[in-house]
């Protein structure tokens, strides 16, 4: 059955009503059905306005956003420090997620290595707790996988943090289906974080079915293709500031970007039919993955502006019909370029 488009009387695309809630896997916890990626508030995406970013955090909570996502490598800990006052002020109202594993070289910021060593995990957890000024991390992710360390050892060390009361729930990022199952056998995994969007659907082959089987939530990062799906830019290397990491992603530069921008035409057409923005339709498509695959899906689009936040959260209430979903589903197979310059640290690179 075709579901009617949003009507003027129920203008979902412009609504700022509070978000619905979704289970965080099988943990018994619930969070707002859309979270907030906080990386760009102080890292990676060029200049930012700290005052507006802080106001955005507060507005997110008002709108029902309760899952806030950061990592120790975002600005070498600076993003965690930035979030600390907000986290402490609303400690009982939010679910705080942070990550470990990516090591930055202080002498060469472009050089990164991955460590899943148990001793390093314990060190990272204590450092994150200090920067955040809290005594517990609600959701602690392994940011990237080091295949040289058995995942059972790494998750065993993470489970010790749970036993010590330093961490409540465990998560993994960019893991394969087999890695998820092996980890879950050691300790329940509440959430898997992976890139998932109209442009990036590789996890649907194996990772998503494994998560559904195990009762693990999916937390899509970059559900707006790092801003590309919003139409905010086409050629990252020409339009974005020199300190913006998006200048180095294959899909967002050169001929790939030109080809990929052409794929957004149906997205704009569907947006116009709903009186919505392309970003809202792209996010609504991600939210529809929950029903399509039978598991909780809690995307974490990043923004540092209240207007974009309100736009994004309204997308969680948009309903797309079968024909629209079919049109959007066809986009991913035509995308030019990989999502990272080096795919070896992604689940797709190891499946």
Coordinates of C-alpha atoms in Angstrom, one line a residue:
X1 CA 0.0 0.0 0.0
X2 CA 1.3 3.5 -0.9
X3 CA 1.5 5.8 2.1
X4 CA 0.3 9.4 1.4
X5 CA 2.9 12.1 1.3
X6 CA 3.1 14.6 4.2
X7 CA 0.2 17.0 4.1
X8 CA 0.1 20.7 5.0
X9 CA -1.9 19.8 8.0
X10 CA 0.8 17.4 9.3
X11 CA 4.0 19.0 8.0
X12 CA 6.3 16.3 9.4
X13 CA 9.4 17.7 7.6
X14 CA 9.2 20.9 9.6
X15 CA 8.1 19.5 12.9
X16 CA 10.2 19.9 16.1
X17 CA 8.2 17.5 18.2
X18 CA 10.2 15.2 20.5
X19 CA 11.8 12.1 19.0
X20 CA 10.4 8.6 19.5
X21 CA 12.6 6.2 21.3
X22 CA 14.3 3.0 20.3
X23 CA 15.9 0.1 22.2
X24 CA 19.7 0.1 22.4
X25 CA 19.9 -3.5 21.2
X26 CA 18.7 -6.0 23.8
X27 CA 20.2 -4.2 26.8
X28 CA 16.8 -2.9 28.1
X29 CA 17.9 0.7 27.6
X30 CA 16.1 3.1 25.2
X31 CA 17.5 6.1 23.5
X32 CA 16.1 8.7 21.1
X33 CA 15.7 7.1 17.7
X34 CA 18.2 9.5 16.4
X35 CA 21.5 10.4 18.1
X36 CA 24.0 13.2 17.6
X37 CA 27.5 12.8 16.2
X38 CA 29.6 15.4 18.0
X39 CA 33.0 15.0 16.1
X40 CA 32.5 18.0 13.9
X41 CA 31.9 20.3 16.8
X42 CA 35.6 20.6 17.4
X43 CA 37.4 18.4 14.9
X44 CA 37.7 17.4 11.2
X45 CA 35.2 19.6 9.4
X46 CA 36.8 23.0 9.4
X47 CA 36.1 26.1 11.5
X48 CA 33.4 25.9 14.1
X49 CA 31.5 28.2 16.5
X50 CA 31.8 26.8 20.0
X51 CA 28.9 28.8 21.4
X52 CA 26.5 27.6 18.7
X53 CA 27.8 24.0 19.1
X54 CA 27.0 24.1 22.8
X55 CA 23.6 25.5 22.1
X56 CA 23.1 22.7 19.7
X57 CA 23.8 20.1 22.4
X58 CA 21.2 21.6 24.6
X59 CA 18.6 21.9 21.9
X60 CA 19.2 18.2 20.9
X61 CA 18.3 17.1 24.4
X62 CA 15.1 19.2 24.3
X63 CA 14.1 17.4 21.1
X64 CA 14.6 14.0 22.6
X65 CA 18.1 13.2 21.4
X66 CA 19.8 11.2 24.2
X67 CA 22.7 9.3 22.5
X68 CA 25.7 11.6 22.1
X69 CA 28.7 10.2 20.3
X70 CA 32.4 11.1 20.5
X71 CA 35.8 9.4 20.5
X72 CA 39.2 9.8 22.1
X73 CA 40.9 10.5 18.7
X74 CA 38.7 13.4 17.8
X75 CA 41.1 16.2 18.2
X76 CA 43.3 14.0 20.4
X77 CA 40.8 14.2 23.3
X78 CA 39.7 17.7 22.7
X79 CA 36.2 16.7 21.6
X80 CA 35.7 14.8 24.8
X81 CA 36.8 17.8 26.8
X82 CA 34.4 20.0 24.8
X83 CA 31.5 17.7 25.7
X84 CA 32.4 17.4 29.3
X85 CA 30.4 20.3 30.8
X86 CA 27.3 19.3 28.9
X87 CA 27.7 15.6 29.9
X88 CA 28.1 16.5 33.6
X89 CA 25.2 18.9 33.6
X90 CA 22.8 16.2 32.1
X91 CA 24.5 13.0 33.3
X92 CA 21.3 11.1 34.1
X93 CA 19.4 12.2 31.0
X94 CA 21.9 11.1 28.3
X95 CA 23.7 8.1 27.0
X96 CA 27.3 8.9 26.4
X97 CA 29.3 7.0 23.8
X98 CA 33.0 7.2 23.2
X99 CA 35.6 5.1 21.5
X100 CA 39.2 3.8 21.7
X101 CA 41.6 2.2 19.2
X102 CA 42.9 4.8 16.8
X103 CA 46.3 6.2 18.0
X104 CA 47.5 9.5 16.7
X105 CA 51.2 10.3 16.2
X106 CA 51.8 13.7 18.0
X107 CA 54.8 14.3 15.7
X108 CA 52.7 13.5 12.5
X109 CA 49.0 14.2 12.8
X110 CA 48.4 12.5 9.5
X111 CA 49.8 9.2 10.8
X112 CA 47.4 6.9 12.6
X113 CA 47.8 3.3 13.9
X114 CA 45.3 1.0 15.5
X115 CA 45.6 -0.8 18.9
X116 CA 43.3 -3.3 20.5
X117 CA 45.8 -4.3 23.1
X118 CA 44.1 -5.0 26.5
X119 CA 46.5 -2.8 28.4
X120 CA 46.0 0.1 25.9
X121 CA 42.2 -0.3 26.3
X122 CA 42.4 0.1 30.0
X123 CA 44.6 3.1 29.6
X124 CA 42.2 4.7 27.1
X125 CA 39.2 4.2 29.2
X126 CA 40.8 5.9 32.2
X127 CA 41.9 8.8 30.0
X128 CA 38.5 9.3 28.5
X129 CA 36.9 9.2 32.0
X130 CA 39.3 11.9 33.1
X131 CA 38.6 14.2 30.1
X132 CA 34.9 13.8 30.4
X133 CA 34.9 14.3 34.1
X134 CA 32.6 11.3 34.8
X135 CA 33.0 7.9 36.5
X136 CA 31.2 5.9 33.8
X137 CA 31.0 5.6 30.1
X138 CA 27.6 4.4 29.0
X139 CA 28.6 2.9 25.6
X140 CA 32.2 2.1 25.0
X141 CA 33.2 1.3 21.4
X142 CA 36.2 -0.4 19.8
X143 CA 36.6 2.3 17.1
X144 CA 38.6 0.1 14.7
X145 CA 39.7 -3.5 14.6
X146 CA 43.3 -4.6 14.9
X147 CA 43.3 -8.1 13.3
X148 CA 46.6 -8.9 15.0
X149 CA 44.9 -9.0 18.4
X150 CA 42.3 -11.7 18.9
X151 CA 39.0 -10.0 19.3
X152 CA 38.2 -12.2 22.3
X153 CA 41.1 -10.7 24.2
X154 CA 40.1 -7.2 23.4
X155 CA 36.4 -7.7 24.3
X156 CA 37.5 -9.5 27.4
X157 CA 39.4 -6.4 28.5
X158 CA 36.4 -4.3 27.7
X159 CA 34.2 -6.7 29.7
X160 CA 36.5 -6.1 32.7
X161 CA 35.7 -2.4 32.5
X162 CA 32.0 -3.3 32.7
X163 CA 32.7 -5.4 35.8
X164 CA 34.6 -2.5 37.4
X165 CA 31.7 -0.1 36.8
X166 CA 33.7 2.1 34.4
X167 CA 31.6 1.2 31.4
X168 CA 27.9 0.2 31.1
X169 CA 27.6 -1.2 27.6
X170 CA 30.0 -2.4 24.9
X171 CA 30.0 -1.5 21.2
X172 CA 32.1 -2.2 18.1
X173 CA 32.7 -0.1 15.0
X174 CA 33.4 -1.4 11.5
X175 CA 33.5 -5.0 12.4
X176 CA 32.7 -8.0 10.2
X177 CA 29.8 -10.4 10.9
X178 CA 32.2 -13.0 12.2
X179 CA 34.0 -10.5 14.4
X180 CA 30.7 -9.4 15.9
X181 CA 29.7 -13.0 16.7
X182 CA 33.0 -13.8 18.3
X183 CA 32.9 -10.6 20.4
X184 CA 29.3 -11.3 21.4
X185 CA 30.2 -14.7 22.6
X186 CA 32.5 -13.0 25.2
X187 CA 30.2 -10.2 26.2
X188 CA 26.9 -8.9 24.8
X189 CA 27.4 -6.2 22.2
X190 CA 24.8 -3.5 22.5
X191 CA 25.6 -1.6 19.3
X192 CA 27.6 -1.8 16.1
X193 CA 28.6 1.5 14.5
X194 CA 29.2 1.5 10.8
X195 CA 28.8 3.8 7.9
X196 CA 25.3 3.3 6.4
X197 CA 23.6 5.7 4.0
X198 CA 22.1 5.9 0.5
X199 CA 25.7 5.8 -0.8
X200 CA 27.1 3.1 1.6
X201 CA 25.2 -0.2 2.0
X202 CA 27.9 -2.8 2.1
X203 CA 27.0 -3.8 5.7
X204 CA 23.6 -5.0 4.6
X205 CA 25.1 -8.2 3.2
X206 CA 26.5 -9.8 6.4
X207 CA 26.8 -7.4 9.3
X208 CA 23.2 -6.2 9.5
X209 CA 21.8 -9.8 9.5
X210 CA 24.3 -10.8 12.2
X211 CA 23.3 -7.8 14.4
X212 CA 19.6 -8.7 13.9
X213 CA 20.3 -12.2 14.9
X214 CA 22.2 -11.2 18.1
X215 CA 19.9 -8.4 19.2
X216 CA 22.5 -5.7 18.5
X217 CA 21.5 -2.2 17.5
X218 CA 23.0 -0.6 14.4
X219 CA 24.2 3.0 14.8
X220 CA 24.9 4.4 11.4
X221 CA 27.5 7.1 11.2
X222 CA 27.8 9.5 8.2
X223 CA 24.1 8.8 7.3
X224 CA 24.3 12.0 5.2
X225 CA 27.5 10.9 3.3
X226 CA 29.6 13.4 5.3
X227 CA 27.3 16.2 4.1
X228 CA 27.4 15.2 0.4
X229 CA 23.9 14.0 0.3
X230 CA 22.6 17.4 1.6
X231 CA 23.9 19.1 -1.6
X232 CA 26.0 21.4 0.5
X233 CA 29.0 20.8 -1.7
X234 CA 30.1 18.8 -4.8
X235 CA 33.9 18.9 -5.0
X236 CA 35.3 18.7 -1.5
X237 CA 38.9 19.7 -2.6
X238 CA 37.6 22.9 -4.2
X239 CA 34.8 24.0 -1.9
X240 CA 35.9 23.0 1.6
X241 CA 38.6 24.5 3.9
X242 CA 42.1 23.1 3.8
X243 CA 41.7 21.6 7.3
X244 CA 38.5 19.7 6.3
X245 CA 39.2 15.9 6.2
X246 CA 36.5 15.4 3.5
X247 CA 39.0 16.7 0.9
X248 CA 40.7 13.3 1.0
X249 CA 37.7 11.0 0.6
X250 CA 37.6 9.4 -2.9
X251 CA 33.8 9.7 -3.3
X252 CA 33.9 13.4 -2.6
X253 CA 36.6 14.6 -5.0
X254 CA 37.4 14.8 -8.7
X255 CA 35.4 12.9 -11.3
X256 CA 33.9 10.7 -8.7
X257 CA 32.2 13.7 -7.0
X258 CA 30.9 14.9 -10.3
X259 CA 29.4 11.5 -11.1
X260 CA 28.0 11.1 -7.6
X261 CA 26.4 14.5 -7.5
X262 CA 24.3 13.5 -10.6
X263 CA 22.9 10.6 -8.5
X264 CA 21.1 13.1 -6.2
X265 CA 18.4 14.1 -8.7
X266 CA 15.8 11.6 -7.5
X267 CA 16.6 12.5 -3.9
X268 CA 15.7 16.2 -4.7
X269 CA 12.5 15.2 -6.5
X270 CA 11.3 13.1 -3.5
X271 CA 12.2 15.9 -1.1
X272 CA 10.2 18.4 -3.1
X273 CA 7.2 16.0 -3.0
X274 CA 7.4 15.9 0.8
X275 CA 8.2 19.6 1.2
X276 CA 11.4 18.4 2.8
X277 CA 15.1 18.8 2.2
X278 CA 17.3 16.2 0.5
X279 CA 19.0 15.6 3.9
X280 CA 15.7 14.7 5.5
X281 CA 14.9 12.2 2.8
X282 CA 18.3 10.6 3.1
X283 CA 17.9 10.3 6.8
X284 CA 14.4 9.0 6.5
X285 CA 15.7 6.3 4.2
X286 CA 18.1 5.2 7.0
X287 CA 15.4 5.2 9.5
X288 CA 13.4 2.9 7.3
X289 CA 16.2 0.3 7.5
X290 CA 14.9 -0.6 10.9
X291 CA 11.7 -2.1 9.5
X292 CA 13.4 -3.4 6.4
X293 CA 16.0 -5.4 8.4
X294 CA 14.2 -6.0 11.7
X295 CA 16.6 -4.4 14.2
X296 CA 17.0 -1.1 16.0
X297 CA 18.6 1.6 13.8
X298 CA 19.8 4.7 15.5
X299 CA 21.6 7.1 13.1
X300 CA 24.0 9.7 14.5
X301 CA 24.1 12.5 12.0
X302 CA 26.6 15.2 13.0
X303 CA 25.9 18.9 13.1
X304 CA 27.0 21.9 15.1
X305 CA 24.0 24.1 14.3
X306 CA 20.5 24.2 15.8
X307 CA 18.8 24.7 12.5
X308 CA 20.4 21.6 11.0
X309 CA 19.7 19.6 14.1
X310 CA 16.0 20.5 14.0
X311 CA 15.9 19.5 10.3
X312 CA 17.6 16.2 11.0
X313 CA 15.4 15.2 13.9
X314 CA 12.2 16.0 12.0
X315 CA 13.4 13.4 9.4
X316 CA 12.8 10.6 11.9
X317 CA 9.1 11.2 11.4
X318 CA 9.0 11.2 7.6
X319 CA 7.3 8.2 5.9
X320 CA 8.5 7.1 2.4
X321 CA 6.3 4.9 0.2
X322 CA 7.4 1.7 -1.5
X323 CA 8.1 3.4 -4.8
X324 CA 10.2 6.1 -3.2
X325 CA 12.2 3.6 -1.3
X326 CA 12.8 1.5 -4.4
X327 CA 14.0 4.6 -6.3
X328 CA 16.4 5.5 -3.5
X329 CA 17.6 1.9 -3.0
X330 CA 19.0 1.9 -6.6
X331 CA 21.4 4.7 -5.9
X332 CA 24.2 2.9 -4.0
X333 CA 25.1 0.5 -6.8
X334 CA 26.0 3.5 -9.0
X335 CA 28.2 5.3 -6.6
X336 CA 31.7 6.0 -7.8
X337 CA 34.7 5.6 -5.5
X338 CA 35.4 4.0 -2.2
X339 CA 34.2 5.5 1.1
X340 CA 37.8 5.7 2.4
X341 CA 41.2 6.0 0.7
X342 CA 42.2 2.8 2.5
X343 CA 39.4 0.4 3.1
X344 CA 41.4 -2.1 5.2
X345 CA 40.1 -0.8 8.5
X346 CA 36.4 -1.2 7.4
X347 CA 34.2 -4.2 7.7
X348 CA 33.9 -4.3 3.9
X349 CA 37.7 -4.4 3.6
X350 CA 37.8 -7.6 5.7
X351 CA 34.6 -9.5 4.8

